[in-house]
mmCIF file of C-alpha atoms in Angstrom:
data_model
loop_
_atom_site.group_PDB
_atom_site.id
_atom_site.type_symbol
_atom_site.label_atom_id
_atom_site.label_comp_id
_atom_site.label_asym_id
_atom_site.label_seq_id
_atom_site.Cartn_x
_atom_site.Cartn_y
_atom_site.Cartn_z
ATOM 1 C CA UNK K 112 123.168 220.705 -10.901
ATOM 2 C CA UNK K 113 121.172 220.818 -14.696
ATOM 3 C CA UNK K 114 121.898 217.982 -16.389
ATOM 4 C CA UNK K 115 124.283 217.802 -19.523
ATOM 5 C CA UNK K 116 121.791 216.590 -22.878
ATOM 6 C CA UNK K 117 123.516 213.531 -24.280
ATOM 7 C CA UNK K 118 123.264 211.819 -27.307
ATOM 8 C CA UNK K 119 123.615 208.092 -28.532
ATOM 9 C CA UNK K 120 124.111 206.542 -31.688
ATOM 10 C CA UNK K 121 123.836 203.008 -32.639
ATOM 11 C CA UNK K 122 120.865 203.149 -30.105
ATOM 12 C CA UNK K 123 119.186 200.378 -30.790
ATOM 13 C CA UNK K 124 122.577 197.549 -30.080
ATOM 14 C CA UNK K 125 123.718 195.871 -27.519
ATOM 15 C CA UNK K 126 125.685 198.714 -26.467
ATOM 16 C CA UNK K 127 123.706 201.862 -27.059
ATOM 17 C CA UNK K 128 120.812 200.155 -25.090
ATOM 18 C CA UNK K 129 123.003 199.418 -22.003
ATOM 19 C CA UNK K 130 124.160 203.277 -22.568
ATOM 20 C CA UNK K 131 120.131 204.051 -23.009
ATOM 21 C CA UNK K 132 119.434 201.990 -19.330
ATOM 22 C CA UNK K 133 122.499 202.977 -17.543
ATOM 23 C CA UNK K 134 121.776 206.682 -18.326
ATOM 24 C CA UNK K 135 118.456 206.670 -17.280
ATOM 25 C CA UNK K 136 119.142 208.316 -13.552
ATOM 26 C CA UNK K 137 122.970 209.110 -13.965
ATOM 27 C CA UNK K 138 123.440 212.491 -12.174
ATOM 28 C CA UNK K 139 125.698 214.192 -14.527
ATOM 29 C CA UNK K 140 124.108 213.280 -18.366
ATOM 30 C CA UNK K 141 120.185 212.893 -19.353
ATOM 31 C CA UNK K 142 119.882 211.059 -23.241
ATOM 32 C CA UNK K 143 117.772 213.820 -25.494
ATOM 33 C CA UNK K 144 118.692 211.989 -28.758
ATOM 34 C CA UNK K 145 119.335 208.401 -30.075
ATOM 35 C CA UNK K 146 120.141 207.611 -34.062
ATOM 36 C CA UNK K 147 120.622 204.529 -35.506
ATOM 37 C CA UNK K 148 120.562 203.112 -38.929
ATOM 38 C CA UNK K 149 117.901 204.557 -41.025
ATOM 39 C CA UNK K 150 116.175 201.481 -40.665
ATOM 40 C CA UNK K 151 115.634 202.556 -37.612
ATOM 41 C CA UNK K 152 114.852 205.972 -37.852
ATOM 42 C CA UNK K 153 111.754 207.624 -37.574
ATOM 43 C CA UNK K 154 110.609 205.781 -35.182
ATOM 44 C CA UNK K 155 110.082 205.266 -31.188
ATOM 45 C CA UNK K 156 112.746 204.479 -30.018
ATOM 46 C CA UNK K 157 110.115 201.736 -28.278
ATOM 47 C CA UNK K 158 109.254 201.204 -31.267
ATOM 48 C CA UNK K 159 112.705 200.812 -32.972
ATOM 49 C CA UNK K 160 113.289 197.687 -30.603
ATOM 50 C CA UNK K 161 110.135 196.225 -30.001
ATOM 51 C CA UNK K 162 111.061 192.675 -28.988
ATOM 52 C CA UNK K 163 114.752 193.013 -28.936
ATOM 53 C CA UNK K 164 115.193 195.372 -26.096
ATOM 54 C CA UNK K 165 118.476 193.363 -24.157
ATOM 55 C CA UNK K 166 119.211 195.115 -21.105
ATOM 56 C CA UNK K 167 116.521 192.932 -18.801
ATOM 57 C CA UNK K 168 114.309 196.279 -17.917
ATOM 58 C CA UNK K 169 111.194 198.209 -18.858
ATOM 59 C CA UNK K 170 113.092 200.767 -21.220
ATOM 60 C CA UNK K 171 113.612 203.676 -19.379
ATOM 61 C CA UNK K 172 109.661 205.613 -19.848
ATOM 62 C CA UNK K 173 112.462 208.964 -20.771
ATOM 63 C CA UNK K 174 113.620 207.925 -23.681
ATOM 64 C CA UNK K 175 111.031 205.364 -25.620
ATOM 65 C CA UNK K 176 108.894 208.197 -26.754
ATOM 66 C CA UNK K 177 112.563 209.830 -28.123
ATOM 67 C CA UNK K 178 112.479 209.850 -31.739
ATOM 68 C CA UNK K 179 115.541 207.852 -33.508
ATOM 69 C CA UNK K 180 117.514 210.228 -36.443
ATOM 70 C CA UNK K 181 119.046 208.934 -38.839
ATOM 71 C CA UNK K 182 122.662 208.352 -37.382
ATOM 72 C CA UNK K 183 124.796 209.465 -40.857
ATOM 73 C CA UNK K 184 122.568 213.060 -40.506
ATOM 74 C CA UNK K 185 125.058 214.789 -38.235
ATOM 75 C CA UNK K 186 122.587 218.170 -38.739
ATOM 76 C CA UNK K 187 119.940 216.533 -37.088
ATOM 77 C CA UNK K 188 122.033 215.883 -34.059
ATOM 78 C CA UNK K 189 122.281 219.605 -33.705
ATOM 79 C CA UNK K 190 120.879 221.618 -31.122
ATOM 80 C CA UNK K 191 119.516 219.015 -29.759
ATOM 81 C CA UNK K 192 122.514 217.406 -27.267
ATOM 82 C CA UNK K 193 125.996 218.293 -26.328
ATOM 83 C CA UNK K 194 128.065 215.201 -27.292
ATOM 84 C CA UNK K 195 127.672 211.978 -28.348
ATOM 85 C CA UNK K 196 128.422 208.066 -26.879
ATOM 86 C CA UNK K 197 129.308 206.710 -30.191
ATOM 87 C CA UNK K 198 128.425 202.771 -30.298
ATOM 88 C CA UNK K 199 128.338 202.573 -33.764
ATOM 89 C CA UNK K 200 127.851 199.271 -35.541
ATOM 90 C CA UNK K 201 129.697 199.662 -39.375
ATOM 91 C CA UNK K 202 132.852 199.183 -40.944
ATOM 92 C CA UNK K 203 135.349 201.216 -38.986
ATOM 93 C CA UNK K 204 136.036 203.567 -41.848
ATOM 94 C CA UNK K 205 132.863 204.418 -42.074
ATOM 95 C CA UNK K 206 132.419 205.346 -37.641
ATOM 96 C CA UNK K 207 136.024 206.615 -38.691
ATOM 97 C CA UNK K 208 134.520 209.152 -41.097
ATOM 98 C CA UNK K 209 130.700 209.266 -39.227
ATOM 99 C CA UNK K 210 132.941 210.014 -35.660
ATOM 100 C CA UNK K 211 135.367 212.854 -37.412
ATOM 101 C CA UNK K 212 132.041 214.694 -38.778
ATOM 102 C CA UNK K 213 129.693 214.588 -35.314
ATOM 103 C CA UNK K 214 133.523 216.382 -33.437
ATOM 104 C CA UNK K 215 133.670 218.837 -36.869
ATOM 105 C CA UNK K 216 130.104 219.973 -35.660
ATOM 106 C CA UNK K 217 131.305 220.780 -32.744
ATOM 107 C CA UNK K 218 129.852 217.712 -30.660
ATOM 108 C CA UNK K 219 132.746 215.729 -29.397
ATOM 109 C CA UNK K 220 131.786 211.492 -29.120
ATOM 110 C CA UNK K 221 133.447 209.288 -26.219
ATOM 111 C CA UNK K 222 133.312 206.410 -28.713
ATOM 112 C CA UNK K 223 133.416 203.086 -27.607
ATOM 113 C CA UNK K 224 134.294 201.651 -31.529
ATOM 114 C CA UNK K 225 137.461 201.046 -32.735
ATOM 115 C CA UNK K 226 137.949 202.590 -35.051
ATOM 116 C CA UNK K 227 139.567 205.724 -33.690
ATOM 117 C CA UNK K 228 141.996 203.175 -30.873
ATOM 118 C CA UNK K 229 145.444 204.062 -33.138
ATOM 119 C CA UNK K 230 144.340 207.858 -34.153
ATOM 120 C CA UNK K 231 147.948 209.070 -31.963
ATOM 121 C CA UNK K 232 145.959 212.065 -31.210
ATOM 122 C CA UNK K 233 142.887 210.359 -29.864
ATOM 123 C CA UNK K 234 143.047 209.287 -26.352
ATOM 124 C CA UNK K 235 142.530 205.804 -25.325
ATOM 125 C CA UNK K 236 140.858 205.697 -21.767
ATOM 126 C CA UNK K 237 141.101 203.709 -18.548
ATOM 127 C CA UNK K 238 140.952 206.268 -16.439
ATOM 128 C CA UNK K 239 141.871 205.291 -13.386
ATOM 129 C CA UNK K 240 145.664 204.605 -15.816
ATOM 130 C CA UNK K 241 146.232 207.048 -18.070
ATOM 131 C CA UNK K 242 143.290 209.986 -17.460
ATOM 132 C CA UNK K 243 146.168 212.557 -19.002
ATOM 133 C CA UNK K 244 145.877 211.310 -21.936
ATOM 134 C CA UNK K 245 143.185 214.167 -22.753
ATOM 135 C CA UNK K 246 146.014 216.567 -22.474
ATOM 136 C CA UNK K 247 146.622 215.489 -26.396
ATOM 137 C CA UNK K 248 142.650 216.305 -26.800
ATOM 138 C CA UNK K 249 143.471 220.095 -28.044
ATOM 139 C CA UNK K 250 146.891 219.180 -30.087
ATOM 140 C CA UNK K 251 143.946 216.298 -32.040
ATOM 141 C CA UNK K 252 141.408 219.983 -31.670
ATOM 142 C CA UNK K 253 144.350 222.282 -33.195
ATOM 143 C CA UNK K 254 145.184 219.817 -35.746
ATOM 144 C CA UNK K 255 141.671 219.550 -36.981
ATOM 145 C CA UNK K 256 140.429 223.375 -36.950
ATOM 146 C CA UNK K 257 137.720 221.455 -34.518
ATOM 147 C CA UNK K 258 136.958 224.423 -31.510
ATOM 148 C CA UNK K 259 134.699 222.817 -29.417
ATOM 149 C CA UNK K 260 134.318 218.989 -30.959
ATOM 150 C CA UNK K 261 136.870 216.223 -30.458
ATOM 151 C CA UNK K 262 136.794 212.581 -30.101
ATOM 152 C CA UNK K 263 137.365 210.274 -27.445
ATOM 153 C CA UNK K 264 137.512 206.409 -27.153
ATOM 154 C CA UNK K 265 137.723 203.370 -24.457
ATOM 155 C CA UNK K 266 140.087 200.368 -25.828
ATOM 156 C CA UNK K 267 138.998 196.091 -25.858
ATOM 157 C CA UNK K 268 136.643 194.825 -23.275
ATOM 158 C CA UNK K 269 139.588 192.613 -23.556
ATOM 159 C CA UNK K 270 142.153 194.235 -21.443
ATOM 160 C CA UNK K 271 139.790 195.566 -18.794
ATOM 161 C CA UNK K 272 140.913 192.524 -16.619
ATOM 162 C CA UNK K 273 144.626 192.851 -16.285
ATOM 163 C CA UNK K 274 145.254 196.404 -17.427
ATOM 164 C CA UNK K 275 144.111 197.503 -13.928
ATOM 165 C CA UNK K 276 146.583 195.494 -12.121
ATOM 166 C CA UNK K 277 149.598 195.575 -14.420
ATOM 167 C CA UNK K 278 149.444 199.461 -13.893
ATOM 168 C CA UNK K 279 149.650 199.452 -10.462
ATOM 169 C CA UNK K 280 152.374 197.164 -10.739
ATOM 170 C CA UNK K 281 154.325 199.498 -13.067
ATOM 171 C CA UNK K 282 153.326 202.209 -10.499
ATOM 172 C CA UNK K 283 154.223 200.710 -7.317
ATOM 173 C CA UNK K 284 157.682 201.178 -9.289
ATOM 174 C CA UNK K 285 158.059 197.044 -10.353
ATOM 175 C CA UNK K 286 157.800 197.521 -14.331
ATOM 176 C CA UNK K 287 156.386 194.163 -16.574
ATOM 177 C CA UNK K 288 158.467 193.226 -18.900
ATOM 178 C CA UNK K 289 156.408 190.354 -20.472
ATOM 179 C CA UNK K 290 153.461 188.127 -20.290
ATOM 180 C CA UNK K 291 151.253 185.353 -21.836
ATOM 181 C CA UNK K 292 147.248 186.680 -21.112
ATOM 182 C CA UNK K 293 144.584 183.759 -22.428
ATOM 183 C CA UNK K 294 141.407 185.639 -22.724
ATOM 184 C CA UNK K 295 137.461 182.868 -21.697
ATOM 185 C CA UNK K 296 135.555 185.961 -23.409
ATOM 186 C CA UNK K 297 132.435 185.688 -22.937
ATOM 187 C CA UNK K 298 129.707 185.383 -25.792
ATOM 188 C CA UNK K 299 127.656 188.818 -25.197
ATOM 189 C CA UNK K 300 131.188 190.444 -26.006
ATOM 190 C CA UNK K 301 130.018 189.287 -29.820
ATOM 191 C CA UNK K 302 126.947 191.476 -29.513
ATOM 192 C CA UNK K 303 123.373 189.953 -30.517
ATOM 193 C CA UNK K 304 122.659 187.788 -32.121
ATOM 194 C CA UNK K 305 126.573 186.722 -31.480
ATOM 195 C CA UNK K 306 128.104 183.716 -31.646
ATOM 196 C CA UNK K 307 125.166 180.877 -32.435
ATOM 197 C CA UNK K 308 123.810 178.457 -30.278
ATOM 198 C CA UNK K 309 125.107 175.957 -32.323
ATOM 199 C CA UNK K 310 128.716 177.226 -32.009
ATOM 200 C CA UNK K 311 128.622 177.631 -28.635
ATOM 201 C CA UNK K 312 126.586 174.794 -26.917
ATOM 202 C CA UNK K 313 129.216 172.372 -24.934
ATOM 203 C CA UNK K 314 132.075 174.265 -26.820
ATOM 204 C CA UNK K 315 134.709 176.605 -26.575
ATOM 205 C CA UNK K 316 136.062 178.884 -29.347
ATOM 206 C CA UNK K 317 139.173 179.575 -29.580
ATOM 207 C CA UNK K 318 139.456 182.614 -32.031
ATOM 208 C CA UNK K 319 137.750 185.786 -31.833
ATOM 209 C CA UNK K 320 138.670 187.500 -35.415
ATOM 210 C CA UNK K 321 141.170 190.503 -34.460
ATOM 211 C CA UNK K 322 141.005 189.956 -30.871
ATOM 212 C CA UNK K 323 144.502 189.291 -29.629
ATOM 213 C CA UNK K 324 145.987 191.793 -32.732
ATOM 214 C CA UNK K 325 144.232 194.163 -29.963
ATOM 215 C CA UNK K 326 144.612 192.813 -26.592
ATOM 216 C CA UNK K 327 148.155 192.662 -27.348
ATOM 217 C CA UNK K 328 148.978 195.713 -28.343
ATOM 218 C CA UNK K 329 146.303 198.350 -27.576
ATOM 219 C CA UNK K 330 147.681 197.728 -23.886
ATOM 220 C CA UNK K 331 151.434 200.356 -24.582
ATOM 221 C CA UNK K 332 149.310 202.995 -26.047
ATOM 222 C CA UNK K 333 147.093 203.263 -22.340
ATOM 223 C CA UNK K 334 150.946 202.916 -20.942
ATOM 224 C CA UNK K 335 152.082 205.223 -23.152
ATOM 225 C CA UNK K 336 153.319 208.949 -22.842
ATOM 226 C CA UNK K 337 151.918 212.488 -25.156
ATOM 227 C CA UNK K 338 154.515 213.542 -26.851
ATOM 228 C CA UNK K 339 154.054 216.524 -29.340
ATOM 229 C CA UNK K 340 150.933 216.253 -29.342
ATOM 230 C CA UNK K 341 150.311 212.578 -30.119
ATOM 231 C CA UNK K 342 150.124 209.521 -27.861
ATOM 232 C CA UNK K 343 153.793 207.125 -28.155
ATOM 233 C CA UNK K 344 153.497 203.733 -27.446
ATOM 234 C CA UNK K 345 155.223 201.843 -24.052
ATOM 235 C CA UNK K 346 157.362 200.068 -25.806
ATOM 236 C CA UNK K 347 156.540 196.436 -22.573
ATOM 237 C CA UNK K 348 155.234 194.984 -21.462
ATOM 238 C CA UNK K 349 155.225 192.438 -24.487
ATOM 239 C CA UNK K 350 152.550 190.769 -24.762
ATOM 240 C CA UNK K 351 151.604 187.103 -25.861
ATOM 241 C CA UNK K 352 147.535 185.824 -26.658
ATOM 242 C CA UNK K 353 145.154 182.989 -27.175
ATOM 243 C CA UNK K 354 141.237 184.740 -26.860
ATOM 244 C CA UNK K 355 138.519 181.936 -26.605
ATOM 245 C CA UNK K 356 134.827 182.546 -26.907
ATOM 246 C CA UNK K 357 133.647 180.332 -24.022
ATOM 247 C CA UNK K 358 129.616 179.729 -23.182
ATOM 248 C CA UNK K 359 128.896 182.582 -20.457
ATOM 249 C CA UNK K 360 127.250 185.394 -20.685
ATOM 250 C CA UNK K 361 128.938 188.216 -19.227
ATOM 251 C CA UNK K 362 132.521 188.375 -17.685
ATOM 252 C CA UNK K 363 135.788 188.273 -19.460
ATOM 253 C CA UNK K 364 138.634 186.226 -17.481
ATOM 254 C CA UNK K 365 141.923 186.276 -18.254
ATOM 255 C CA UNK K 366 144.447 184.049 -16.759
ATOM 256 C CA UNK K 367 147.856 186.298 -17.045
ATOM 257 C CA UNK K 368 151.629 184.665 -16.497
ATOM 258 C CA UNK K 369 154.234 187.779 -16.269
ATOM 259 C CA UNK K 370 157.927 188.713 -15.548
ATOM 260 C CA UNK K 371 159.592 192.066 -13.942
ATOM 261 C CA UNK K 372 162.262 193.640 -15.396
ATOM 262 C CA UNK K 373 163.630 193.256 -12.515
ATOM 263 C CA UNK K 374 166.726 192.154 -11.306
ATOM 264 C CA UNK K 375 165.736 188.911 -9.062
ATOM 265 C CA UNK K 376 166.233 190.557 -5.662
ATOM 266 C CA UNK K 377 164.841 193.836 -6.125
ATOM 267 C CA UNK K 378 160.836 191.874 -7.798
ATOM 268 C CA UNK K 379 157.849 192.291 -5.265
ATOM 269 C CA UNK K 380 156.420 189.245 -3.193
ATOM 270 C CA UNK K 381 152.928 188.508 -3.347
ATOM 271 C CA UNK K 382 152.654 189.487 0.073
ATOM 272 C CA UNK K 383 154.326 192.821 -2.154
ATOM 273 C CA UNK K 384 152.050 192.311 -5.111
ATOM 274 C CA UNK K 385 148.526 192.169 -2.703
ATOM 275 C CA UNK K 386 148.816 194.767 -0.847
ATOM 276 C CA UNK K 387 149.879 197.013 -4.156
ATOM 277 C CA UNK K 388 146.449 195.753 -5.942
ATOM 278 C CA UNK K 389 144.776 197.191 -2.101
ATOM 279 C CA UNK K 390 145.557 200.205 -2.156
ATOM 280 C CA UNK K 391 145.320 200.931 -6.293
ATOM 281 C CA UNK K 392 143.545 203.491 -6.319
ATOM 282 C CA UNK K 393 142.996 206.636 -8.918
ATOM 283 C CA UNK K 394 141.831 209.361 -10.360
ATOM 284 C CA UNK K 395 138.727 208.985 -10.343
ATOM 285 C CA UNK K 396 138.250 207.644 -6.970
ATOM 286 C CA UNK K 397 140.001 211.043 -5.677
ATOM 287 C CA UNK K 398 136.940 213.110 -7.651
ATOM 288 C CA UNK K 399 135.040 211.103 -6.687
ATOM 289 C CA UNK K 400 133.546 210.119 -9.955
ATOM 290 C CA UNK K 401 129.541 208.418 -10.544
ATOM 291 C CA UNK K 402 130.587 205.327 -11.939
ATOM 292 C CA UNK K 403 134.296 205.402 -10.701
ATOM 293 C CA UNK K 404 134.485 201.283 -8.022
ATOM 294 C CA UNK K 405 135.052 202.186 -5.198
ATOM 295 C CA UNK K 406 138.615 199.090 -5.090
ATOM 296 C CA UNK K 407 139.198 199.535 -8.698
ATOM 297 C CA UNK K 408 140.391 196.413 -7.469
ATOM 298 C CA UNK K 409 139.688 192.931 -5.410
ATOM 299 C CA UNK K 410 142.271 190.408 -4.409
ATOM 300 C CA UNK K 411 139.585 186.771 -2.981
ATOM 301 C CA UNK K 412 141.554 184.207 -2.255
ATOM 302 C CA UNK K 413 139.212 181.279 -2.074
ATOM 303 C CA UNK K 414 141.531 178.690 -5.041
ATOM 304 C CA UNK K 415 138.287 178.795 -6.932
ATOM 305 C CA UNK K 416 137.733 182.602 -7.315
ATOM 306 C CA UNK K 417 136.996 184.568 -10.147
ATOM 307 C CA UNK K 418 134.277 183.344 -11.500
ATOM 308 C CA UNK K 419 131.937 185.406 -13.365
ATOM 309 C CA UNK K 420 127.995 183.833 -12.384
ATOM 310 C CA UNK K 421 129.891 185.638 -8.530
ATOM 311 C CA UNK K 422 131.992 187.696 -9.221
ATOM 312 C CA UNK K 423 131.527 190.465 -12.626
ATOM 313 C CA UNK K 424 129.323 192.164 -10.711
ATOM 314 C CA UNK K 425 131.544 193.282 -8.241
ATOM 315 C CA UNK K 426 131.406 197.075 -7.047
ATOM 316 C CA UNK K 427 128.569 198.483 -10.192
ATOM 317 C CA UNK K 428 130.359 196.076 -12.134
ATOM 318 C CA UNK K 429 133.719 198.402 -12.518
ATOM 319 C CA UNK K 430 135.632 196.655 -10.308
ATOM 320 C CA UNK K 431 138.519 193.994 -11.982
ATOM 321 C CA UNK K 432 138.709 190.928 -9.298
ATOM 322 C CA UNK K 433 141.672 188.415 -8.884
ATOM 323 C CA UNK K 434 142.258 185.962 -7.524
ATOM 324 C CA UNK K 435 145.208 182.443 -7.260
ATOM 325 C CA UNK K 436 148.067 184.523 -7.384
ATOM 326 C CA UNK K 437 151.173 182.920 -7.395
ATOM 327 C CA UNK K 438 154.711 181.919 -8.360
ATOM 328 C CA UNK K 439 154.802 180.629 -12.528
ATOM 329 C CA UNK K 440 157.327 178.331 -13.312
ATOM 330 C CA UNK K 441 157.709 179.685 -16.143
ATOM 331 C CA UNK K 442 157.605 183.232 -15.446
ATOM 332 C CA UNK K 443 157.368 185.487 -12.120
ATOM 333 C CA UNK K 444 153.822 185.273 -10.925
ATOM 334 C CA UNK K 445 150.515 184.102 -12.180
ATOM 335 C CA UNK K 446 147.071 185.130 -11.840
ATOM 336 C CA UNK K 447 143.821 184.607 -13.015
ATOM 337 C CA UNK K 448 141.236 188.027 -13.287
ATOM 338 C CA UNK K 449 138.004 189.119 -14.118
ATOM 339 C CA UNK K 450 135.886 191.750 -15.292
ATOM 340 C CA UNK K 451 132.323 192.727 -16.741
ATOM 341 C CA UNK K 452 132.927 192.826 -19.957
ATOM 342 C CA UNK K 453 128.892 195.376 -20.512
ATOM 343 C CA UNK K 454 129.824 197.134 -18.225
ATOM 344 C CA UNK K 455 133.942 198.126 -16.800
ATOM 345 C CA UNK K 456 134.213 196.607 -20.232
ATOM 346 C CA UNK K 457 131.091 198.721 -22.845
ATOM 347 C CA UNK K 458 128.675 201.517 -21.756
ATOM 348 C CA UNK K 459 129.886 201.914 -18.143
ATOM 349 C CA UNK K 460 133.249 202.253 -19.335
ATOM 350 C CA UNK K 461 132.815 205.204 -21.791
ATOM 351 C CA UNK K 462 130.027 207.384 -19.243
ATOM 352 C CA UNK K 463 132.876 207.382 -16.705
ATOM 353 C CA UNK K 464 135.556 208.218 -20.031
ATOM 354 C CA UNK K 465 132.728 211.116 -20.308
ATOM 355 C CA UNK K 466 132.477 212.075 -16.377
ATOM 356 C CA UNK K 467 136.233 212.517 -16.144
ATOM 357 C CA UNK K 468 136.092 214.602 -19.473
ATOM 358 C CA UNK K 469 133.741 216.206 -18.044
ATOM 359 C CA UNK K 470 135.278 216.932 -14.137
ATOM 360 C CA UNK K 471 138.595 218.054 -16.508
ATOM 361 C CA UNK K 472 136.321 220.919 -18.194
ATOM 362 C CA UNK K 473 135.939 219.217 -21.758
ATOM 363 C CA UNK K 474 132.367 219.869 -21.599
ATOM 364 C CA UNK K 475 132.347 223.001 -20.360
ATOM 365 C CA UNK K 476 132.015 225.384 -23.238
ATOM 366 C CA UNK K 477 129.166 223.071 -25.456
#
């Protein structure tokens, strides 16, 4: 199968670099276009990221000699790629306008940025949870008068550790009424150079700008439904979030307490909950998408797991690992969940979105 030519916007930043690395040997996609800020434009990609390649491996040879274009020059992408991954780092209004400009030129945008997460005809995808939200893309195209272009986004990385477990329970007939989530988020989530070492060593920072609002709100759009060409948010669960930055490189941990919206006799046992989580599969697993984890949710029984260093790479870094499932003295149950914030929560999550879109035919006529 001939691979689809793709571009990466914001290719020199941390998330952009992860896209470059993760796409190196992808069976469906091939990076043929890279774009970044004007200060990187005109350089080879290798030259633009010299001394700040952060992934640990060598820069992929197939991309190293590509000339970096100015991401603001949409015309430069025409004929060089079929769609783009957006890892842009600029103001939200600027990102929103630029992503729409690419879509208007017939270049679909699979975005990592938050600028379009609350646009009501833009799907915010976790492919195991809401693959049907891609249906809103047709309404998005009609609304803008776009022929081939569109925008699809992934949610904030802080949600990834608890959304699949919550959805799995709801899908099994155990609706969640409300929950308290305390996240312990890795420093890589702040980008590079990110939080200063002086602030992080021997310290925990109990505030991440905008993160609690994203954690509390984005889940409602993901669990919503498409109504009259727009995504209508779910009303529950109500979420109260505490988001903390901790001295961990990769891996976001969430401590979750939740209450079911069921009478006492109808609530699931701990054994049933584990059975639901262990059996959970979604459309990516049914389709065998290249970056879909075989087991989206992994349950561990050790008293001290999950741990970022031990569990973040589970199933290609794309699985949610859950431990410490037990009764809650205030709500119904509590547990600890972990996901890899720069894989499932960032570039690989975006690539999985693109794989879903391809499998559903959205790239067939590019």
